[in-house]
Short mmCIF file of C-alpha atoms in Angstrom, two decimals:
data_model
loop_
_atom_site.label_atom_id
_atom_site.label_comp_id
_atom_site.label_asym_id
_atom_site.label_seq_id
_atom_site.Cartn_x
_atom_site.Cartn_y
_atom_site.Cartn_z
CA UNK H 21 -135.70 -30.54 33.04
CA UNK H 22 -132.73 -30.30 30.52
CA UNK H 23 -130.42 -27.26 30.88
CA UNK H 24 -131.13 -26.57 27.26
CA UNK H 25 -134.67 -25.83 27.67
CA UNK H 26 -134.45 -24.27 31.41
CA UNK H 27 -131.73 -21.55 29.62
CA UNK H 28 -134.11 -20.95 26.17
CA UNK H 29 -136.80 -20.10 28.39
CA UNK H 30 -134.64 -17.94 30.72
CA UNK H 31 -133.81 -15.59 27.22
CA UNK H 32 -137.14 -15.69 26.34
CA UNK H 33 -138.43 -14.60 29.95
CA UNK H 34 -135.53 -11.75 29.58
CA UNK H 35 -136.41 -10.91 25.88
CA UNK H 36 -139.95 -9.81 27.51
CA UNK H 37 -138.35 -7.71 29.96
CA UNK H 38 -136.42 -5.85 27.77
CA UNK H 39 -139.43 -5.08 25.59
CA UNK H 40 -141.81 -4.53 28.37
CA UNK H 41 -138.45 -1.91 29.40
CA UNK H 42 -138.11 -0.69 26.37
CA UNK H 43 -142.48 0.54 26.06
CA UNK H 44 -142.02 1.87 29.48
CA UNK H 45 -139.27 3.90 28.67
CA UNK H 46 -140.71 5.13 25.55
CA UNK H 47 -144.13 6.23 27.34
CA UNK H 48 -141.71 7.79 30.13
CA UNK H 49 -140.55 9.80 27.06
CA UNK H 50 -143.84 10.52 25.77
CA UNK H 51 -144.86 11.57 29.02
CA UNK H 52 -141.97 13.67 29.29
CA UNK H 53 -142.46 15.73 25.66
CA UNK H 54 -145.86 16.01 26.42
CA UNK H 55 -145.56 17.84 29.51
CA UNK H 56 -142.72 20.08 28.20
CA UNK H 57 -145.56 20.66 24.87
CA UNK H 58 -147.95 21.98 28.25
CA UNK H 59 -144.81 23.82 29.49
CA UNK H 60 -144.66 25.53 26.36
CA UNK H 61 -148.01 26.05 25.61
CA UNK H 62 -148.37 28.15 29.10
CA UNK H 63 -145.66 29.89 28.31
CA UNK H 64 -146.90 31.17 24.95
CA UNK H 65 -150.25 31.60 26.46
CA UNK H 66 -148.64 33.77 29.09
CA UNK H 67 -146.25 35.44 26.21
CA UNK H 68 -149.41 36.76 24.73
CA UNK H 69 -150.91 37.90 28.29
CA UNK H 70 -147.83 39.90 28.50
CA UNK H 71 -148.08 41.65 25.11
CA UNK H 72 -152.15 42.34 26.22
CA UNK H 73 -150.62 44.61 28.61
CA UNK H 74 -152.58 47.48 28.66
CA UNK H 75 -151.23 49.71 30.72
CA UNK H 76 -147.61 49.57 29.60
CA UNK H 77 -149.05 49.98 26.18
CA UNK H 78 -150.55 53.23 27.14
CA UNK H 79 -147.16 54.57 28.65
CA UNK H 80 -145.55 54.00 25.26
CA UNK H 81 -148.44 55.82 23.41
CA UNK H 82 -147.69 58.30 26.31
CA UNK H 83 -144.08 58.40 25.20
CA UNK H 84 -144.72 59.16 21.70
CA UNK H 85 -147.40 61.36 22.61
CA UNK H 86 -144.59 63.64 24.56
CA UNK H 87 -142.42 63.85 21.94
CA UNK H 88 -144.92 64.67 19.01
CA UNK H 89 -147.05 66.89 20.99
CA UNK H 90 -144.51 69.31 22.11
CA UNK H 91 -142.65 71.45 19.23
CA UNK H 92 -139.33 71.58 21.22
CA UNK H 93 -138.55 68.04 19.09
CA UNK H 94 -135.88 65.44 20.65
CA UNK H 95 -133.03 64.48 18.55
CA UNK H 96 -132.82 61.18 17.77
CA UNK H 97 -129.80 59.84 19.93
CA UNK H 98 -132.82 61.09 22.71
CA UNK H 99 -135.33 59.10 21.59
CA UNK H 100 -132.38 55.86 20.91
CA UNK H 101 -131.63 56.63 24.31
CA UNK H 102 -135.14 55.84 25.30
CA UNK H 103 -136.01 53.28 23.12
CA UNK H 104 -133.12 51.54 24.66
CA UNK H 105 -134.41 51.69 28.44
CA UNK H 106 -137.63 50.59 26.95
CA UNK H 107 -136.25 47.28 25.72
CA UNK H 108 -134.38 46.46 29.15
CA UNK H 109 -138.28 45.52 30.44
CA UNK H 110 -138.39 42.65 28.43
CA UNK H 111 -142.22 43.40 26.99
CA UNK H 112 -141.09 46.31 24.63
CA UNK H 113 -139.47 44.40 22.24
CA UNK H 114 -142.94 42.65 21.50
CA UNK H 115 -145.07 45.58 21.60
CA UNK H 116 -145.98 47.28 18.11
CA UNK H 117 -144.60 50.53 20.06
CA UNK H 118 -141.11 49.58 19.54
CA UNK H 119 -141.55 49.69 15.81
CA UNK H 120 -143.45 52.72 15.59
CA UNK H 121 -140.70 54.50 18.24
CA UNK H 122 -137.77 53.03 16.05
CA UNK H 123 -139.27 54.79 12.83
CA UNK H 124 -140.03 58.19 14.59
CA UNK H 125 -136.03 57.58 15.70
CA UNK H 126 -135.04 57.09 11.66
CA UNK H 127 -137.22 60.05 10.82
CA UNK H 128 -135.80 62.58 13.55
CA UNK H 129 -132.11 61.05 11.87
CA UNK H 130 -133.29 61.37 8.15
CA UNK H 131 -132.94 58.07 7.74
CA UNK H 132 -136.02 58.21 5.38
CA UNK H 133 -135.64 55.03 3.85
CA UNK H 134 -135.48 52.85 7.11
CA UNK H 135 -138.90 54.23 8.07
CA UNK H 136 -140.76 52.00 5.69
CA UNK H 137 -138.36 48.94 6.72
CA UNK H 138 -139.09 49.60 10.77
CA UNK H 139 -142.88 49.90 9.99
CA UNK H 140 -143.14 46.73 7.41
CA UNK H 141 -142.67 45.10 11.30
CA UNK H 142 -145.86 45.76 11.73
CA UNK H 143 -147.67 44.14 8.73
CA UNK H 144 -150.47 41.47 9.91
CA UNK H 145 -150.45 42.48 13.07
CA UNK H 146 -153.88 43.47 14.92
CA UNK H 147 -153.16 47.07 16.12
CA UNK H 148 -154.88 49.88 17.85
CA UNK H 149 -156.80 52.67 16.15
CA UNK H 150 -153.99 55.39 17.43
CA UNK H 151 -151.29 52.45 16.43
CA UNK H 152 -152.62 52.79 13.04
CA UNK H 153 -153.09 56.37 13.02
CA UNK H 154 -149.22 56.45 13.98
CA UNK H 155 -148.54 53.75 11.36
CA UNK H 156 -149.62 55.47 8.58
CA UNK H 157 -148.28 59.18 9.91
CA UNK H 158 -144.99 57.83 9.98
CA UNK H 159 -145.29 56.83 6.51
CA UNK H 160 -146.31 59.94 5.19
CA UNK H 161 -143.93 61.55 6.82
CA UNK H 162 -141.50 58.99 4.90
CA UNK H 163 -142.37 60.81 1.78
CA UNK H 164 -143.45 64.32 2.27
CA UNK H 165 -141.56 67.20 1.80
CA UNK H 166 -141.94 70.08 3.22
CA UNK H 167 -139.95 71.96 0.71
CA UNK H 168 -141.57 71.19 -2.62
CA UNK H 169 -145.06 71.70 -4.00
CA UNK H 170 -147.27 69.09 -2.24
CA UNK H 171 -148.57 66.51 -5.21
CA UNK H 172 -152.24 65.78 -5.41
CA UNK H 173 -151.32 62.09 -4.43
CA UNK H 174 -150.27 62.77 -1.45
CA UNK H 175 -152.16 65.22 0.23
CA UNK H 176 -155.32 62.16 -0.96
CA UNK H 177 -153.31 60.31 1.34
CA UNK H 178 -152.78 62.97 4.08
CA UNK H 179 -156.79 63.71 4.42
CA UNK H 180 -157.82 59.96 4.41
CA UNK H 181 -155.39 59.53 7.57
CA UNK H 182 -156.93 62.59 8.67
CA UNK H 183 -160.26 61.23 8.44
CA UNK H 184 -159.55 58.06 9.74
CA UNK H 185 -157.97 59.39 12.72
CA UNK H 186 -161.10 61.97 13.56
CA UNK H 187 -163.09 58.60 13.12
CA UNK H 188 -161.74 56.83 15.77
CA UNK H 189 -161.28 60.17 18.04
CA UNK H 190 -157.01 59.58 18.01
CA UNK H 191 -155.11 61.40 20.11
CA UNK H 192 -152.93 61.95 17.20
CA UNK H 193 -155.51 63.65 14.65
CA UNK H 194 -153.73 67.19 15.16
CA UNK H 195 -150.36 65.44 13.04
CA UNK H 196 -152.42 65.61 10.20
CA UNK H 197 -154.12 69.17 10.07
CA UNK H 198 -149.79 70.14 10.06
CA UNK H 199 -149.13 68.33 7.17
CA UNK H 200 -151.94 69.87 5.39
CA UNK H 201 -151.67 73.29 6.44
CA UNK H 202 -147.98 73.07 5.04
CA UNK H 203 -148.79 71.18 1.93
CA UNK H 204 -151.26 74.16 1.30
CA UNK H 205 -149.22 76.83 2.21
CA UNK H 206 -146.70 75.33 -0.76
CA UNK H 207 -149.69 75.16 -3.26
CA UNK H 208 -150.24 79.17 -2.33
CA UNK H 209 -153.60 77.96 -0.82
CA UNK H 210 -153.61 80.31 1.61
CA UNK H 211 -156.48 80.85 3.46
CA UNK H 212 -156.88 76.87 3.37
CA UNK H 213 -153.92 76.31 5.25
CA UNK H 214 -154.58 79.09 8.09
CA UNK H 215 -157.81 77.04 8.40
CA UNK H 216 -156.02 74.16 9.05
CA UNK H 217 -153.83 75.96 11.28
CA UNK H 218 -156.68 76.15 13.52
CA UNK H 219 -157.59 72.81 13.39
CA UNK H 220 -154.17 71.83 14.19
CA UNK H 221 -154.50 73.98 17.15
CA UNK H 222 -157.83 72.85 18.14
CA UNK H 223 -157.14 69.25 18.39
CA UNK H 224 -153.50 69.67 19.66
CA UNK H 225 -153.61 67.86 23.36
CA UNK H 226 -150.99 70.09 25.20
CA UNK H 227 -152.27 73.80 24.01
CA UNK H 228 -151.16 74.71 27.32
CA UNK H 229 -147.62 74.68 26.47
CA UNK H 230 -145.38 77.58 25.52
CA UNK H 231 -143.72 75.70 22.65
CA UNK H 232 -147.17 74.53 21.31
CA UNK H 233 -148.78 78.30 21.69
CA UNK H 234 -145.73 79.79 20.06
CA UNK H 235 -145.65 77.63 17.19
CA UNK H 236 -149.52 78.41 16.38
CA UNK H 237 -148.97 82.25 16.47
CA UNK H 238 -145.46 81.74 14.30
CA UNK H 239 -147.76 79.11 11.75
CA UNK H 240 -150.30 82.14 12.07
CA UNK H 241 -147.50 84.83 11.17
CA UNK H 242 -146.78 82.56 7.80
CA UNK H 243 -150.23 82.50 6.74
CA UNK H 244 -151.14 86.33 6.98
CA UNK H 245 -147.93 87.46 5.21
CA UNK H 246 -148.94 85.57 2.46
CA UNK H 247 -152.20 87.22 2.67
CA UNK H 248 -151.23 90.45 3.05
CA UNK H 249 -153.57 90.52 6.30
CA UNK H 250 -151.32 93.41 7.69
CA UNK H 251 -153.78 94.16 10.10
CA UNK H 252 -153.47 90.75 11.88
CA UNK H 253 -150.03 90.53 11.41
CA UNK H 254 -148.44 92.92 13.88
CA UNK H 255 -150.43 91.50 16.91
CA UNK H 256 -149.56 88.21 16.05
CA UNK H 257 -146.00 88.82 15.59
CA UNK H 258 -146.23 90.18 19.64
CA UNK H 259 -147.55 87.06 20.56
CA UNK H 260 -144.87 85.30 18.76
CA UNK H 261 -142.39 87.25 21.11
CA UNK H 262 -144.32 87.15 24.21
CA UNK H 263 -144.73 83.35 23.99
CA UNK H 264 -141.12 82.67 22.77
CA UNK H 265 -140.09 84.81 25.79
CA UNK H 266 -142.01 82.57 28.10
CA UNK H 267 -140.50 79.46 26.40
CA UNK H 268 -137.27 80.73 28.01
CA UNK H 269 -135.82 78.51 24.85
CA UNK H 270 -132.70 80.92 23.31
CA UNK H 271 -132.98 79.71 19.55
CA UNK H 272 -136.43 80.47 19.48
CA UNK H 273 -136.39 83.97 20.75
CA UNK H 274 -133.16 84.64 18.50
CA UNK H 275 -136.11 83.35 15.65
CA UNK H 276 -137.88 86.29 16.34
CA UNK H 277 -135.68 88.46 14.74
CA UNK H 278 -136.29 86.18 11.41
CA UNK H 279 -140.19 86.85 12.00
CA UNK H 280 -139.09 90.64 12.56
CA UNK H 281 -137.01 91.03 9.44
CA UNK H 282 -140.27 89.23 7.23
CA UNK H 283 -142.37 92.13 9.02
CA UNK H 284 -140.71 94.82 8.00
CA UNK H 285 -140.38 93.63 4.52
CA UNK H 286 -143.81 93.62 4.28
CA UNK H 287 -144.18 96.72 5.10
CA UNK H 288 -141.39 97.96 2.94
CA UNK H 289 -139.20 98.65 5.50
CA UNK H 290 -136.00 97.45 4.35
CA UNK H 291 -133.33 98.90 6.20
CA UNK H 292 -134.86 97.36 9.30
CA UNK H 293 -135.49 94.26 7.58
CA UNK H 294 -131.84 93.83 6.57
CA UNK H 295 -130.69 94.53 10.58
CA UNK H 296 -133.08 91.89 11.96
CA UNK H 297 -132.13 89.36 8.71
CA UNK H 298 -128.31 89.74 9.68
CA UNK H 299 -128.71 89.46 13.18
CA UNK H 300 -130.72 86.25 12.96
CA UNK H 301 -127.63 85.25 10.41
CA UNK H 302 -125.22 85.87 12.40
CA UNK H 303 -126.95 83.74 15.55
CA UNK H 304 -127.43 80.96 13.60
CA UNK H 305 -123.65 81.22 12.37
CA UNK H 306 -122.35 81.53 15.74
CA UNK H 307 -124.02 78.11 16.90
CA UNK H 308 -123.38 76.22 13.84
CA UNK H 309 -127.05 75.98 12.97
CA UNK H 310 -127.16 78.07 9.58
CA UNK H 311 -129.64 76.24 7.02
CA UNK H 312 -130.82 77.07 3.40
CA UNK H 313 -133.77 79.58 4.52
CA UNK H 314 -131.62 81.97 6.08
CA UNK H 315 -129.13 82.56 3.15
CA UNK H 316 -132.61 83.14 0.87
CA UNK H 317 -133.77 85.28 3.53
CA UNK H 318 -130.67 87.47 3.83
CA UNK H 319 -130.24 87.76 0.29
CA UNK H 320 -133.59 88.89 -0.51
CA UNK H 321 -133.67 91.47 2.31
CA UNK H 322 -130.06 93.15 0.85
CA UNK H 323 -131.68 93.17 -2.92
CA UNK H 324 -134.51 95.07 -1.20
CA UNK H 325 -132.46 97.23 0.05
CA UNK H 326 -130.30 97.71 -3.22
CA UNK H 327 -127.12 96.40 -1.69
CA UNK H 328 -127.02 94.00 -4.67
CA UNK H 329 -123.34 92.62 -4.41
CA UNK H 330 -124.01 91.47 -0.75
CA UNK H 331 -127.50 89.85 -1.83
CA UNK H 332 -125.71 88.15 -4.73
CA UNK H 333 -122.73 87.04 -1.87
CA UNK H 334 -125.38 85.44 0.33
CA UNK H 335 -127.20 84.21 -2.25
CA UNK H 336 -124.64 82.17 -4.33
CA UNK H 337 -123.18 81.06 -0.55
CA UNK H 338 -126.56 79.34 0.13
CA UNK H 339 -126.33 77.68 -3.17
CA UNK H 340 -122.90 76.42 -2.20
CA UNK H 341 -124.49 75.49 1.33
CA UNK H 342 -127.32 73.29 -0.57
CA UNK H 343 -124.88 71.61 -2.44
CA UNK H 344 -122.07 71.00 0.35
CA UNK H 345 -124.34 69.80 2.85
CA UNK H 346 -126.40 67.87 0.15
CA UNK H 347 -129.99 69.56 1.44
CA UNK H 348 -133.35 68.88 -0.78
CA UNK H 349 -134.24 72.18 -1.12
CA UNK H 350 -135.99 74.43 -3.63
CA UNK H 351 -133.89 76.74 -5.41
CA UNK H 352 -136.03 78.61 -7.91
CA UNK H 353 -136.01 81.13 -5.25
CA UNK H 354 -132.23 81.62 -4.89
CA UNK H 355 -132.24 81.71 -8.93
CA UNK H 356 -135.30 84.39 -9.59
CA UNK H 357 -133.65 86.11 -6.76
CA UNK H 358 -130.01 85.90 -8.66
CA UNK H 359 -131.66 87.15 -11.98
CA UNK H 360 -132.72 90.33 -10.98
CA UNK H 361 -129.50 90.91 -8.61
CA UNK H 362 -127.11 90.70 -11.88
CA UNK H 363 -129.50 92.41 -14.26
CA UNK H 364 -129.61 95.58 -11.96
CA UNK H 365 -125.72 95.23 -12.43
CA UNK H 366 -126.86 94.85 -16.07
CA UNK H 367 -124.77 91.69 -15.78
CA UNK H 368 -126.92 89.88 -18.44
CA UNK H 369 -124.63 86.49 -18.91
CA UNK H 370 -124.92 85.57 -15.87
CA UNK H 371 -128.61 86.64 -15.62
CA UNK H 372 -129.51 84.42 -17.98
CA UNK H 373 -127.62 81.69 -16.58
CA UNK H 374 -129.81 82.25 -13.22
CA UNK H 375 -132.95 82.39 -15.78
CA UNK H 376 -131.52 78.78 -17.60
CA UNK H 377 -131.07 77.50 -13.59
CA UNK H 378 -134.86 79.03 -12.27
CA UNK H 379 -136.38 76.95 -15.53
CA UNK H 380 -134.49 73.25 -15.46
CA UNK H 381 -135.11 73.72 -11.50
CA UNK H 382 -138.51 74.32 -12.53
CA UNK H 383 -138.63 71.53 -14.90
CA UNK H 384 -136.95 68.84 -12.56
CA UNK H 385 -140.04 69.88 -10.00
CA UNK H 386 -143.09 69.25 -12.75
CA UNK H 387 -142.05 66.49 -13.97
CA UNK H 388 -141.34 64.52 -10.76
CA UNK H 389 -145.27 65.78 -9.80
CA UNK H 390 -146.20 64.50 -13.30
CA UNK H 391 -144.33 61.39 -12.36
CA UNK H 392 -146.35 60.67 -9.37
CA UNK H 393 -149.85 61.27 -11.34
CA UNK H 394 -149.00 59.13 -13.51
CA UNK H 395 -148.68 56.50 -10.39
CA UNK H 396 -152.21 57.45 -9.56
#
């Protein structure tokens, strides 16, 4: 045979080769993806096994359920702190608890904006009755205020939580009966809010605890004040101080004499409610933990008394103290208050410069309720 043809049929032969190479590569590929598609596949089926983990997701509800339950509340670099162990494991980071712990973090830090960011996490996802019941206390909580008048809007919102969490039998329902009780006390619903007290107390899960019993005699204390139940109001102050004794915690003994000082001016004594006012003061002062309730309080107790320059001294310092530490805070009170101090010094400028204050404070208040009707 000619060499021409015996080396065109050589080419040919190794033309087939390379294509029969070339298919056997490319299903060695295919083979190859596909496998690493079944690799994948079993590790997103055993992704989601992990995040069906039911008992870790109980000891994260268990987590939140220490630090909500108990009324000696962590700071937040506490709960950061935890929430960082948490995430060493791995599975916290895809649990709906990381979320929900990251907003109670932003909420202990005032970081009331972030709340609604770290809970938008959790949009579309399938959660758990006391997930949701979390969910949507954490974003009430956002919003509420627990030192303005309670709008109609939201306390809607607070009882259909409510009712959604007795629904599903939540571990979590007492949250809501708090929230209510002190949205009523601001509306000067009273007796309303002492019921709700109850409630709170009834479905709290760790009644056992000093900090929890205290806290539902002090909430108590609050409600028959306003009442003017004076009859209940003495033994429930001694339960205040027997159970804040027992808590062995030093800033909430040192609160009694706060509790002390609203006794005795409700019984007109006002000597004695000026000496328990200024020692509570002067606690507070000494640790650096002096807020806007305690200059009202003082103030009020020395214009009982008719010591009217020191209740006008502590009550323009709070004002300062609202404004320097930039705290959202009522102050009609520290203006009424102010009125009467300089008209008993018959100084009637500046008495009707408190007056001007106690109305646009006023004003400022109804219209952002009006505000939010309108939104209804």
């Amino acid at each position: 045979m000619p060499l021409g043809k015996n080396k065109s049929k050589l080419l040919k032969m190794l033309n087939i080769n390379r294509t029969g190479a070339f298919h056997c590569l490319m299903a060695i590929l295919l083979l190859v993806q596909l496998f690493s598609c079944q690799q994948n596949k079993r590790q997103d089926s055993n992704k989601s096994k992990v995040i069906a983990n039911d008992s870790l997701e109980l000891s994260y509800e268990n987590v939140l359920l220490a630090y909500l339950s108990t009324q000696d509340f962590k700071s937040a670099p506490v709960v950061k702190k935890k929430r960082n162990e948490l995430l060493k494991d791995g599975y916290f980071e895809h649990s709906p608890y990381s979320s929900i712990l990251l907003a109670y973090e932003y909420l202990l830090d005032d970081n009331l904006d972030s709340i609604e960011i770290a809970l938008k996490k959790l949009e579309g996802q399938k959660l758990s009755p006391d997930l949701t019941v979390l969910k949507d206390y954490l974003g009430i909580r956002a919003n509420f205020s627990f030192h303005d008048v309670t709008s109609g809007t939201m306390v809607a919102q607070i009882i259909d939580a409510k009712e959604y969490a007795l629904a599903h039998e939540s571990v979590f329902t007492f949250l809501f009966y708090n929230l209510l009780a002190n949205a009523e006390y601001r509306q000067a619903d009273y007796r309303q809010a002492l019921k709700d007290v109850e409630s709170w107390y009834h479905y709290h899960p760790n009644q056992t605890n000093p900090h929890v019993s205290q806290a539902y005699q002090e909430m108590k204390f609050m409600q028959y004040i306003a009442l003017h139940d004076f009859e209940k109001l003495k033994g429930t102050l001694d339960s205040c101080k027997h159970y804040a004794d027992v808590t062995k915690d030093s800033a909430i003994i040192m609160r009694m004499y706060d509790l002390q000082a609203q006794y005795y001016f409700s019984i007109n004594n006002n000597p004695k409610a000026v000496e328990a006012s200024k020692k509570y003061f002067n606690y507070l002062q000494a640790s650096n933990t002096l807020n806007a309730y305690v200059y009202a309080n003082l103030g009020k107790n020395f214009l009982n008394n008719n010591q009217v320059d020191s209740a006008i001294f502590y009550l323009n310092a709070g004002l300062r103290f609202i404004k320097k530490n930039k705290v959202q805070h009522n102050k009609m009170f520290y203006y009424k208050n102010l009125q009467l101090a300089y008209a008993v010094k018959g100084d009637y400028e500046r008495a009707y410069f408190a007056l001007d204050s106690t109305f646009q404070d006023y004003k400022v208040s109804t219209q952002r309720i009006e505000a939010e009707k309108i939104k209804e």
